[in-house]
mmCIF file of C-alpha atoms and ligand atoms in Angstrom:
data_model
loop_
_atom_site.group_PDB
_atom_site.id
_atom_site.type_symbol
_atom_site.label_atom_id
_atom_site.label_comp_id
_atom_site.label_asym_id
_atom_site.label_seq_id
_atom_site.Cartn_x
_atom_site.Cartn_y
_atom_site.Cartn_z
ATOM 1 C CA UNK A 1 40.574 8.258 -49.407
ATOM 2 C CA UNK A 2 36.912 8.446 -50.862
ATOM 3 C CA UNK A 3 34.345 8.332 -48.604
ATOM 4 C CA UNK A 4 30.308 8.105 -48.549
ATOM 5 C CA UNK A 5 28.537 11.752 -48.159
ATOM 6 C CA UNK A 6 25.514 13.983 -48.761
ATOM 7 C CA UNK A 7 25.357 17.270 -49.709
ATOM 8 C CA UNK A 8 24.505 19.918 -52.357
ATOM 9 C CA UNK A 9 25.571 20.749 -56.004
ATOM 10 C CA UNK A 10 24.156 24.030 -55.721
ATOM 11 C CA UNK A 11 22.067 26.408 -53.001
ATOM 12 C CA UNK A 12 18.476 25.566 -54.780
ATOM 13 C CA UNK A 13 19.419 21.997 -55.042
ATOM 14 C CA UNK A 14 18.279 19.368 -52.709
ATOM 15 C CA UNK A 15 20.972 17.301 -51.223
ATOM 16 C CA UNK A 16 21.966 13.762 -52.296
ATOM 17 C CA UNK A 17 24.351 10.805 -52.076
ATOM 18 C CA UNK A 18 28.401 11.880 -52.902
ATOM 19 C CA UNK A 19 31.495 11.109 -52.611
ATOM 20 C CA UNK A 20 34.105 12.989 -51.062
ATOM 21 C CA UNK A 21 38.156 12.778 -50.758
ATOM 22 C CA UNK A 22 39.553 12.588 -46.919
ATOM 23 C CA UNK A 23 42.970 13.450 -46.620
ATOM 24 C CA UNK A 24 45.715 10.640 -45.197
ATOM 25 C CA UNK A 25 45.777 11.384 -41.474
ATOM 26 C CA UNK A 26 49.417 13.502 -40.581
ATOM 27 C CA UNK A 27 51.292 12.893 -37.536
ATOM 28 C CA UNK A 28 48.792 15.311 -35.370
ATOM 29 C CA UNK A 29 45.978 13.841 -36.816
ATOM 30 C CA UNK A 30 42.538 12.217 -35.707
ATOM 31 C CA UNK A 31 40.544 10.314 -38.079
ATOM 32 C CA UNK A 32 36.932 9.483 -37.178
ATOM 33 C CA UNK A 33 34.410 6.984 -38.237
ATOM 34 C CA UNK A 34 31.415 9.171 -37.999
ATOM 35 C CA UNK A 35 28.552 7.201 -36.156
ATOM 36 C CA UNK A 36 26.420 10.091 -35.790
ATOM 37 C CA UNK A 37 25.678 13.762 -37.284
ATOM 38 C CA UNK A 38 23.319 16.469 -35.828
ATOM 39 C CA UNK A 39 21.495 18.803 -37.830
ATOM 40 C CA UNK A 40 21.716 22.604 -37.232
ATOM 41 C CA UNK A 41 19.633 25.518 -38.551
ATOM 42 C CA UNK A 42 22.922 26.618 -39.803
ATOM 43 C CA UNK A 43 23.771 23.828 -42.170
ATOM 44 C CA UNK A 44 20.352 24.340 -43.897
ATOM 45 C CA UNK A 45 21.558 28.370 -44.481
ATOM 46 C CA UNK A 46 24.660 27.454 -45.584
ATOM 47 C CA UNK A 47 23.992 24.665 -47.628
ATOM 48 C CA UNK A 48 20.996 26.931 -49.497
ATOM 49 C CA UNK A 49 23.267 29.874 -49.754
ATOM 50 C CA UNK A 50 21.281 32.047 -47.816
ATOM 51 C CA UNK A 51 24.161 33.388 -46.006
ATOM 52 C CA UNK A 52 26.580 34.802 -48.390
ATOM 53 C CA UNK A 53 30.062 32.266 -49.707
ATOM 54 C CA UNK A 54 28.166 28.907 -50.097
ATOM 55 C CA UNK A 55 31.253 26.839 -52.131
ATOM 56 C CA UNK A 56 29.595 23.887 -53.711
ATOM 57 C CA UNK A 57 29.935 21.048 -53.415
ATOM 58 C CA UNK A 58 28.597 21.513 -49.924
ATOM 59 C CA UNK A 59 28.292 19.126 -47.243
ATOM 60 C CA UNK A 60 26.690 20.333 -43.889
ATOM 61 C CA UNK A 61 27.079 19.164 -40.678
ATOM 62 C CA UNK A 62 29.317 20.373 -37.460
ATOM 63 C CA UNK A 63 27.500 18.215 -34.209
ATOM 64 C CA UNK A 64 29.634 15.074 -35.086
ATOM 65 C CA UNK A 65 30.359 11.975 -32.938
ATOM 66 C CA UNK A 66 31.934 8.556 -33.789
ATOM 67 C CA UNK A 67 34.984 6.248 -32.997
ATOM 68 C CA UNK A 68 38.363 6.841 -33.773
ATOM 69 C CA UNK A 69 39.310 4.820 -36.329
ATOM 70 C CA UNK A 70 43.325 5.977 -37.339
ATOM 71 C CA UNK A 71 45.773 8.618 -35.734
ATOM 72 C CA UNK A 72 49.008 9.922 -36.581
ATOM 73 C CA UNK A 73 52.465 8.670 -35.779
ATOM 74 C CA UNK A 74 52.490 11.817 -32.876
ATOM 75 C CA UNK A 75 49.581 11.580 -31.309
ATOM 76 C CA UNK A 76 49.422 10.535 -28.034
ATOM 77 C CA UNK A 77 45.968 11.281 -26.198
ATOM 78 C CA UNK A 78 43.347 9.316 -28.685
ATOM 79 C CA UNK A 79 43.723 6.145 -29.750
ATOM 80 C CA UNK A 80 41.705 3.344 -32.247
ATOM 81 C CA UNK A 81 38.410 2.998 -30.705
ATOM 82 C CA UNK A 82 37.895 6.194 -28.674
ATOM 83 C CA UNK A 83 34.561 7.963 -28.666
ATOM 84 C CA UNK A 84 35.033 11.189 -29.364
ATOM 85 C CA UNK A 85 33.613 14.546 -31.014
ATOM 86 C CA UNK A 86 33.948 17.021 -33.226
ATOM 87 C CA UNK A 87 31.969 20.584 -32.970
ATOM 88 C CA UNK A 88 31.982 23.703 -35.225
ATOM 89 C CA UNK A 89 35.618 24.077 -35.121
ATOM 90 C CA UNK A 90 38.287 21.482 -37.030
ATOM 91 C CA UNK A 91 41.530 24.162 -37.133
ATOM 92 C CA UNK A 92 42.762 27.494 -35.945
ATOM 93 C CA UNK A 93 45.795 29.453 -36.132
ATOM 94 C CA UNK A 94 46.764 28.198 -32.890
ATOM 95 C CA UNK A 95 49.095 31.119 -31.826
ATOM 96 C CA UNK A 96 46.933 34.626 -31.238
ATOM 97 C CA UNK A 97 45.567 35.776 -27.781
ATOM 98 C CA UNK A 98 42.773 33.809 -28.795
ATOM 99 C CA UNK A 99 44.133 30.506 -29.472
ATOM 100 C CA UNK A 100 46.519 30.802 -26.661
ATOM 101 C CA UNK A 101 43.494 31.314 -24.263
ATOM 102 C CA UNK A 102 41.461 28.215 -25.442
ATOM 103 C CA UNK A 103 38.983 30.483 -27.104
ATOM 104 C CA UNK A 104 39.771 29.558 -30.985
ATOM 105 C CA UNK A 105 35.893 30.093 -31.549
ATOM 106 C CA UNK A 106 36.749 33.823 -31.791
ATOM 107 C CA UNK A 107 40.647 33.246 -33.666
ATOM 108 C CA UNK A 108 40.256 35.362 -37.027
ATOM 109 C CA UNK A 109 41.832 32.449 -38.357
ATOM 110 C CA UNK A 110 39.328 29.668 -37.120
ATOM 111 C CA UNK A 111 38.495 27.287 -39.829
ATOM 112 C CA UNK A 112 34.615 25.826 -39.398
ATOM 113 C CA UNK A 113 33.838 22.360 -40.129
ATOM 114 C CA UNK A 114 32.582 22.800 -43.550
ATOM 115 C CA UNK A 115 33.077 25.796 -46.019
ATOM 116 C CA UNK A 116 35.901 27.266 -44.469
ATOM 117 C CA UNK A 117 39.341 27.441 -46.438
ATOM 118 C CA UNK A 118 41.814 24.009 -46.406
ATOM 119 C CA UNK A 119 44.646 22.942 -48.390
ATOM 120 C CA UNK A 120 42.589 20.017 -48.825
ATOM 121 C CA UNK A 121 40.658 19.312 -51.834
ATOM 122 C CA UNK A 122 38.137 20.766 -52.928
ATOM 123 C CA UNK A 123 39.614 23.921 -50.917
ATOM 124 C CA UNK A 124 37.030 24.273 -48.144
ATOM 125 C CA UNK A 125 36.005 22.231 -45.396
ATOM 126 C CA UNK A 126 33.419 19.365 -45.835
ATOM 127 C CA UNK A 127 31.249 18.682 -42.640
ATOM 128 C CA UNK A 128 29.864 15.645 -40.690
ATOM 129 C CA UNK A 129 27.209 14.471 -43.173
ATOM 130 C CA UNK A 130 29.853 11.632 -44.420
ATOM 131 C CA UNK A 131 31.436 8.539 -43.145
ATOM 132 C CA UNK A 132 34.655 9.905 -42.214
ATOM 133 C CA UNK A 133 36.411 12.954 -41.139
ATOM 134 C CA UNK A 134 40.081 14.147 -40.359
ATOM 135 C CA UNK A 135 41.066 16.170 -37.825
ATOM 136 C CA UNK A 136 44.006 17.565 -36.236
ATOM 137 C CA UNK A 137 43.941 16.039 -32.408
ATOM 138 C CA UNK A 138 43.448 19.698 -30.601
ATOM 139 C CA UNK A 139 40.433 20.222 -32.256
ATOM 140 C CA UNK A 140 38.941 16.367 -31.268
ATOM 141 C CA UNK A 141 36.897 16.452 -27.880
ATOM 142 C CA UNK A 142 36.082 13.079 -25.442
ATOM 143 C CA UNK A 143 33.125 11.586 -25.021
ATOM 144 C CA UNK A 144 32.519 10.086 -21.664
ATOM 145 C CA UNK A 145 28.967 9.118 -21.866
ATOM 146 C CA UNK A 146 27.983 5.997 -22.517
ATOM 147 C CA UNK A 147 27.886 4.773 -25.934
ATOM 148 C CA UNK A 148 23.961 4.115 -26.019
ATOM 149 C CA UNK A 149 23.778 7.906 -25.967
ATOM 150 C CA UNK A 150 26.069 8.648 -28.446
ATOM 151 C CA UNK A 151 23.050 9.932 -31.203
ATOM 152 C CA UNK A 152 21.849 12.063 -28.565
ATOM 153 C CA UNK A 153 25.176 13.578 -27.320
ATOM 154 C CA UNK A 154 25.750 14.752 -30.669
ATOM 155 C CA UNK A 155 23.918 18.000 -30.204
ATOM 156 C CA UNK A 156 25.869 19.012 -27.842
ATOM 157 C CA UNK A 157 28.779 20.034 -30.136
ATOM 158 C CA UNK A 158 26.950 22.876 -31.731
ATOM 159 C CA UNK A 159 23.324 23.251 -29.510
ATOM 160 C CA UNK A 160 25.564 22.341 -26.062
ATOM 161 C CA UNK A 161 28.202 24.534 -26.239
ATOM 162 C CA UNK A 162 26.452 27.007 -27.901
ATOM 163 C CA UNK A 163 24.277 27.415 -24.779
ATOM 164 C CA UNK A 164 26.748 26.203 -22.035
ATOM 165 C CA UNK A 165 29.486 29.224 -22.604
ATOM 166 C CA UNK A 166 27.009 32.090 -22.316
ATOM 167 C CA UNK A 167 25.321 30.264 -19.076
ATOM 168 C CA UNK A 168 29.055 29.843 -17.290
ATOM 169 C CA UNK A 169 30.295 33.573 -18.444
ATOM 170 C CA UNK A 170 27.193 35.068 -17.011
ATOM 171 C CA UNK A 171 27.269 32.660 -14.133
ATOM 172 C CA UNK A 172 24.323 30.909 -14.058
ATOM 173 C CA UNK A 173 24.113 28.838 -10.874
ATOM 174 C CA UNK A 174 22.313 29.056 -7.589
ATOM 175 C CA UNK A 175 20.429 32.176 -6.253
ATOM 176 C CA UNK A 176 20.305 32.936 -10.136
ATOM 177 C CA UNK A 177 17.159 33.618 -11.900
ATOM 178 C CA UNK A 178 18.134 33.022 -15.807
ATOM 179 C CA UNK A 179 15.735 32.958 -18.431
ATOM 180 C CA UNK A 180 15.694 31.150 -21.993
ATOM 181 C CA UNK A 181 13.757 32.227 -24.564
ATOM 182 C CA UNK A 182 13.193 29.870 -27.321
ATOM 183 C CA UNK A 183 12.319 26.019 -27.076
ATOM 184 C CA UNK A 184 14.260 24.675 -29.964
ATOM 185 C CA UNK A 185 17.558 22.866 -30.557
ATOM 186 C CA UNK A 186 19.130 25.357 -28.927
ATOM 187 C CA UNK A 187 16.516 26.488 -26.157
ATOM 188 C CA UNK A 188 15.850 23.102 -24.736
ATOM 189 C CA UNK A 189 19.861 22.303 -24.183
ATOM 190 C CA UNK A 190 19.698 26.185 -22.656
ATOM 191 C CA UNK A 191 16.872 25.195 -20.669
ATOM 192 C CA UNK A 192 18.642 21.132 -19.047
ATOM 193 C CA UNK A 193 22.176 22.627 -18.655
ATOM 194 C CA UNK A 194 20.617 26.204 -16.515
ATOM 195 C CA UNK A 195 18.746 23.868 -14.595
ATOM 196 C CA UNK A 196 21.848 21.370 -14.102
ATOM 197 C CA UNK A 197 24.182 24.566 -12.787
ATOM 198 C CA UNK A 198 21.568 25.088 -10.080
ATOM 199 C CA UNK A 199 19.701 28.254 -11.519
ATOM 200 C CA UNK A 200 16.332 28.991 -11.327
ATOM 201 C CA UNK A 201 14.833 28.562 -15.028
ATOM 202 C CA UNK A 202 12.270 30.328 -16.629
ATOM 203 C CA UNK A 203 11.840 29.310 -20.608
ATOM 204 C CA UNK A 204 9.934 32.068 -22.424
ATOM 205 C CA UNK A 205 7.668 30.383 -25.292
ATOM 206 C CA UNK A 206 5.271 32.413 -27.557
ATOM 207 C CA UNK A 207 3.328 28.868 -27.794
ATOM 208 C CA UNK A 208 0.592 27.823 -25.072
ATOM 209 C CA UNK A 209 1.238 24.099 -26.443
ATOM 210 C CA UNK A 210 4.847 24.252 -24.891
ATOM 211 C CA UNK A 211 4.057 24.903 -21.340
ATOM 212 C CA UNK A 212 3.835 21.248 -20.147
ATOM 213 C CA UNK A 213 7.274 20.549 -22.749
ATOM 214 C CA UNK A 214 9.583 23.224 -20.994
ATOM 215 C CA UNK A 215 8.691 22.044 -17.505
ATOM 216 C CA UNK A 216 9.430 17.949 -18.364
ATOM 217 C CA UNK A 217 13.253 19.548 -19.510
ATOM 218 C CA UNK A 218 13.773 21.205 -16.407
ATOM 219 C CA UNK A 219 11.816 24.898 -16.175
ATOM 220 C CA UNK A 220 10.909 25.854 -12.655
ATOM 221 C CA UNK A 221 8.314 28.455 -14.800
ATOM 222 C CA UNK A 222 7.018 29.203 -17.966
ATOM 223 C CA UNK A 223 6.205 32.249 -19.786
ATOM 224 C CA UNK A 224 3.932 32.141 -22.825
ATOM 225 C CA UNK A 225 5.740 36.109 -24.058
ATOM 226 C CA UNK A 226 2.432 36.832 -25.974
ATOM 227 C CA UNK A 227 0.573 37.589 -22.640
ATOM 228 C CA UNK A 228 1.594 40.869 -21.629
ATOM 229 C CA UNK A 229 0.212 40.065 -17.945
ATOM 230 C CA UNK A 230 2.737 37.144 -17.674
ATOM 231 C CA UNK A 231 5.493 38.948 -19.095
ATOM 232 C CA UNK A 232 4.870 42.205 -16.591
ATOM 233 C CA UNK A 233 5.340 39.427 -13.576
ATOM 234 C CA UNK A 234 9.152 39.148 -14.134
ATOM 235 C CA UNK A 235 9.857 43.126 -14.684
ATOM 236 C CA UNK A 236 12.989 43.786 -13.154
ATOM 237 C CA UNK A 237 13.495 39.621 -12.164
ATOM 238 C CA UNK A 238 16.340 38.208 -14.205
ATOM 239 C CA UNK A 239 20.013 37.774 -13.256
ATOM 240 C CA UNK A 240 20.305 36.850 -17.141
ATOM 241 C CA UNK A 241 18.019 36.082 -20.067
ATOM 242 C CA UNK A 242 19.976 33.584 -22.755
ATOM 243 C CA UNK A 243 17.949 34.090 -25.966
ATOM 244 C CA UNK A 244 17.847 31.281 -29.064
ATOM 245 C CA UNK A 245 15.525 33.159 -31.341
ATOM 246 C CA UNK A 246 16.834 33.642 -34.609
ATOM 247 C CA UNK A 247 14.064 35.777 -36.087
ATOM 248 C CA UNK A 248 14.104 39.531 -36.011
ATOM 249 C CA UNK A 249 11.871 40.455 -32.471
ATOM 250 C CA UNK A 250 11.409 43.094 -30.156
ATOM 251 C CA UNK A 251 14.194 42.670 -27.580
ATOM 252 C CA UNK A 252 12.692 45.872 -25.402
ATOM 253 C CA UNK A 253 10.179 42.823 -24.659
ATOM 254 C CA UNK A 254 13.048 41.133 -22.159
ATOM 255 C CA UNK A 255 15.346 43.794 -21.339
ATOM 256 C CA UNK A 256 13.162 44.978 -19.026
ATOM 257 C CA UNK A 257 12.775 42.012 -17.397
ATOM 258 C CA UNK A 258 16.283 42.151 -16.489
ATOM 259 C CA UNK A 259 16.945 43.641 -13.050
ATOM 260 C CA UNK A 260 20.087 46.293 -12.677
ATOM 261 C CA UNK A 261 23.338 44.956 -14.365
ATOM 262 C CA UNK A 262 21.120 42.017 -16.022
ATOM 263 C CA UNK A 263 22.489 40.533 -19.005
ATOM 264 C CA UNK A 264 20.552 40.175 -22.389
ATOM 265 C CA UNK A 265 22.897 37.560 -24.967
ATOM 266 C CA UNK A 266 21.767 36.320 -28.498
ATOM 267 C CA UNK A 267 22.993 33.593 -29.728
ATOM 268 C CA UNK A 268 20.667 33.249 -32.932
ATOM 269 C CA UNK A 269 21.497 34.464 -35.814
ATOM 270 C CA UNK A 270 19.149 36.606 -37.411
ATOM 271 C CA UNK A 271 18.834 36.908 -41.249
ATOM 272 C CA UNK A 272 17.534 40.166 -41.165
ATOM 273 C CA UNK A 273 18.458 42.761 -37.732
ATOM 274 C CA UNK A 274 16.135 42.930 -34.916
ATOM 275 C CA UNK A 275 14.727 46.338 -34.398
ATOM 276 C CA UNK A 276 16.662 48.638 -32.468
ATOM 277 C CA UNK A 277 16.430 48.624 -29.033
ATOM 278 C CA UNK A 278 15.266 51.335 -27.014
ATOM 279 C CA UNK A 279 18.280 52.747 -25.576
ATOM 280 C CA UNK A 280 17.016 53.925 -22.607
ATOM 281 C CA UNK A 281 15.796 50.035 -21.361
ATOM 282 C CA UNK A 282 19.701 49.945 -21.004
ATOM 283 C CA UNK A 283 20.815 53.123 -19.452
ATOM 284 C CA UNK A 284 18.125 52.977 -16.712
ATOM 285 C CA UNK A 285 19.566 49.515 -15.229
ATOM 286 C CA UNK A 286 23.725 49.355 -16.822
ATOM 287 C CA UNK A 287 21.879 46.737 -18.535
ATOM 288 C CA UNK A 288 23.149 44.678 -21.248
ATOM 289 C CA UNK A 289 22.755 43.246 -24.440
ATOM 290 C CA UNK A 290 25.640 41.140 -25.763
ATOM 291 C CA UNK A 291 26.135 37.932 -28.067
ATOM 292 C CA UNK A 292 28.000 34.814 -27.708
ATOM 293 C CA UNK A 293 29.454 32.307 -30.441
ATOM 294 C CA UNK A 294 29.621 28.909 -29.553
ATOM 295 C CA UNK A 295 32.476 28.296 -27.306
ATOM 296 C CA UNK A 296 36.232 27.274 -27.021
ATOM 297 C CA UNK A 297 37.676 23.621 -27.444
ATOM 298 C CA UNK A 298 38.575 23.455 -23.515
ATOM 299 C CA UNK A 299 35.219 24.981 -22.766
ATOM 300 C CA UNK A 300 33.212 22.263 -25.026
ATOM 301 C CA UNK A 301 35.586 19.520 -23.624
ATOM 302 C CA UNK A 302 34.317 21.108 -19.966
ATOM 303 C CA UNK A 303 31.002 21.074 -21.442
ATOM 304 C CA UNK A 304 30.851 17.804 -22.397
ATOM 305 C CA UNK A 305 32.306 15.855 -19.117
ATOM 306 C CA UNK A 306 29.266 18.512 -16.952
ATOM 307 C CA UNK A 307 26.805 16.469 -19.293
ATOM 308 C CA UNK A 308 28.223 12.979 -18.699
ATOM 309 C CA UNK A 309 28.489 13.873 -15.132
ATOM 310 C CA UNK A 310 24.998 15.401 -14.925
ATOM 311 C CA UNK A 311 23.330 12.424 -17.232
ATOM 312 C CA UNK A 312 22.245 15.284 -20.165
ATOM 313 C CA UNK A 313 21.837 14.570 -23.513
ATOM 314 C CA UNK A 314 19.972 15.837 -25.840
ATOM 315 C CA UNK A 315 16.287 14.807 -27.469
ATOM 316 C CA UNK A 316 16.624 13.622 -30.763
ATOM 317 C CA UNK A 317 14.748 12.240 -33.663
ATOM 318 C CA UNK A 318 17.144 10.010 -35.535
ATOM 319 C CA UNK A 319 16.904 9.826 -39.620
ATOM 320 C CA UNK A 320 18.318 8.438 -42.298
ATOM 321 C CA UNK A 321 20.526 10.468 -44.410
ATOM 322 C CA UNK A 322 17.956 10.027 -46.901
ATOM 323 C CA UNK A 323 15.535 11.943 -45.058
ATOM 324 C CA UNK A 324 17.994 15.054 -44.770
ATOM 325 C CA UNK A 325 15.585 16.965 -47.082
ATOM 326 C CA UNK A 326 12.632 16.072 -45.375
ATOM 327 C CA UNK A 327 14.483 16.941 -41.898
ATOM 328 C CA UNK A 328 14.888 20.484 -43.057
ATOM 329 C CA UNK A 329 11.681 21.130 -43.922
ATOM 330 C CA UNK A 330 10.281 20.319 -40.990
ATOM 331 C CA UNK A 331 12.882 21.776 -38.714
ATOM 332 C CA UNK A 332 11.788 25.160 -40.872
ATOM 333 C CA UNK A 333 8.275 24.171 -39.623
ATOM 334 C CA UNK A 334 9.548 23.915 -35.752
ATOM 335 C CA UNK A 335 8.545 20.164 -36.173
ATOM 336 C CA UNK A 336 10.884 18.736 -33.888
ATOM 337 C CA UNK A 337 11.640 17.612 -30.236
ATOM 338 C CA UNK A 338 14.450 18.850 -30.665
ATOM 339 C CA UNK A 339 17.106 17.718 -32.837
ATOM 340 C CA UNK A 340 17.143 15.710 -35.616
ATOM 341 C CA UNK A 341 20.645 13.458 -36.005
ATOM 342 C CA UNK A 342 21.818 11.318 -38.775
ATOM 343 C CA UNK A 343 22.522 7.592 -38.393
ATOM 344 C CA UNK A 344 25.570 7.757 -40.649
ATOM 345 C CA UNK A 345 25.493 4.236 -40.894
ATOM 346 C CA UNK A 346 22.323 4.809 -43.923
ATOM 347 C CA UNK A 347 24.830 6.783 -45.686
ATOM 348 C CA UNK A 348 26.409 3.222 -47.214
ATOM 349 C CA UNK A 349 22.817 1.815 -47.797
HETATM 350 ZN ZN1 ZN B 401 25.367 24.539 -35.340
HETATM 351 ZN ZN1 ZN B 402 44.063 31.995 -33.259
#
């Protein structure tokens, strides 16, 4: 079927109105009416071919939510009218260690929301900018909010998860002192869910002007990281330090604010490599740096009944999809609390 999109002819195009082909749902099939889309950081990359295999045309978009609207003769869990989700992840080979351990976000064989390889046409996956979307049923999470938040819970399917896994493998909770650096999409869900688990929360910002900001979303502190007299009060504090920051910066900065056995993860990715850490900040303490990828279908399933549970969405701007362009250039800018999120609806105006 053709449906209503927007997306890209070409990396150093703008994005505009198209249509797209959805395939018939099969009998382990979900298809969604898209009600919602978030925008990532990652959908402008892709969809500019600044990271490398850009297939055009391209249409972003991987923090979906909507209604089910069709399913297959064998599925048995979702039916016409469910709210439900769709994240980074839309197939998998189902069958490695991987797969088999709910972890499909790191199957060699996991197929992204858009630009990945499908028998579909065109040949790679197209993403949540559009009106509808197919999806085989393993891959489709539940939404148990209510529906007034659905625009806001969309985040949660790339910025959510992509934060909740690292917090719940390093075990943020109570007695822990965790630290986020980075008040952006990302940071600010980093920053609610810590804060939910029952950690103490410390966001690191390099901007005065979002002291006031990290407290209202749930920071017990805040540390402006261009004061070296700030930073020096933590030495040796942190449990674990979850950083968002996509551009290249000195990591020495926070690893030795971890204490011994701390935990440094990055979970931005940068377009050009930090600068190498100083190897000794590591051996001193068994500290470490690691990185995380968003997170498994159980996991973001887990994920999303802890924010319907805890009452956490996240803070959105909502646009029209003709304002996609304009969306990106002020998320480049940092100008916006925190997440923009297309009403899908505009797509048919
Ligand atoms: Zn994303
Ligand atoms: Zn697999």
């Amino acid at each position: 079927m053709l449906v209503k999109a927007y997306g890209a002819h070409a990396g150093e195009k703008p994005l505009e109105p198209m249509q797209i082909n959805r395939r018939e749902p099969a009998a382990h099939d979900v298809q969604i009416d898209i009600a919602f889309c978030g925008i990532c950081h990652s959908d402008l990359h892709q969809v500019r071919a600044e990271w490398a295999g850009t297939q055009f045309p391209c249409v972003p978009g991987h923090e979906i939510v909507g209604h089910v609207s069709a399913v297959g003769a064998h599925v048995a869990d979702f039916k016409v009218g469910d709210l439900v989700g769709v994240g980074c992840i839309v197939d998998s080979c189902k069958h490695c260690d991987d797969c088999e351990t709910g972890l499909e976000n790191y199957c060699d064989d996991m197929v992204g929301t858009y630009n990945f390889p499908t028998p579909d046409a065109p040949g790679w996956t197209l993403g949540g900018y559009s009106q509808n979307i197919v999806v085989h049923e393993r891959y489709v999470l539940r939404i148990r909010h209510p529906e007034a938040q659905l625009a806001a819970v969309a985040p949660l399917l790339c910025a959510g998860i992509t934060t909740y896994s690292p917090l719940r493998h390093w075990n943020a909770g109570p007695g822990k002192k965790i630290g986020v650096v980075g008040i952006g999409g990302l940071g600010h869900m980093g920053i609610k869910l810590a804060h939910a688990m029952g950690a103490h929360v410390v966001a690191f910002t390099t901007s005065e002007s979002k002291r006031e900001a990290a407290k209202a979303l749930g920071a017990d502190e805040v540390v402006v990281s261009r004061k070296p007299e700030e930073m020096a009060a933590h030495t040796k504090s942190f449990d674990f330090i979850l950083n968002t920051v996509a551009a290249p910066h000195d990591l020495d900065a926070f690893l030795v604010l971890l204490k011994r056995d701390g935990a440094l993860t990055l979970v931005g990715a940068p377009a050009s490599p930090h600068p190498s850490p100083n190897v000794f900040n590591l051996i001193m303490k068994r500290r470490t740096i690691a990185g995380s990828m968003i997170g498994g279908i159980p996991e973001t399933q887990e994920m999303l009944d802890f924010c319907a549970e805890h009452g956490i969405v996240a803070d959105i701007e909502l646009v029209r999809a003709d304002q996609i362009n304009e969306s990106y250039e002020r998320m480049l800018k940092g100008d916006v609390k925190y997440r923009f999120v297309v009403d899908n609806a505009t797509l048919a105006d």
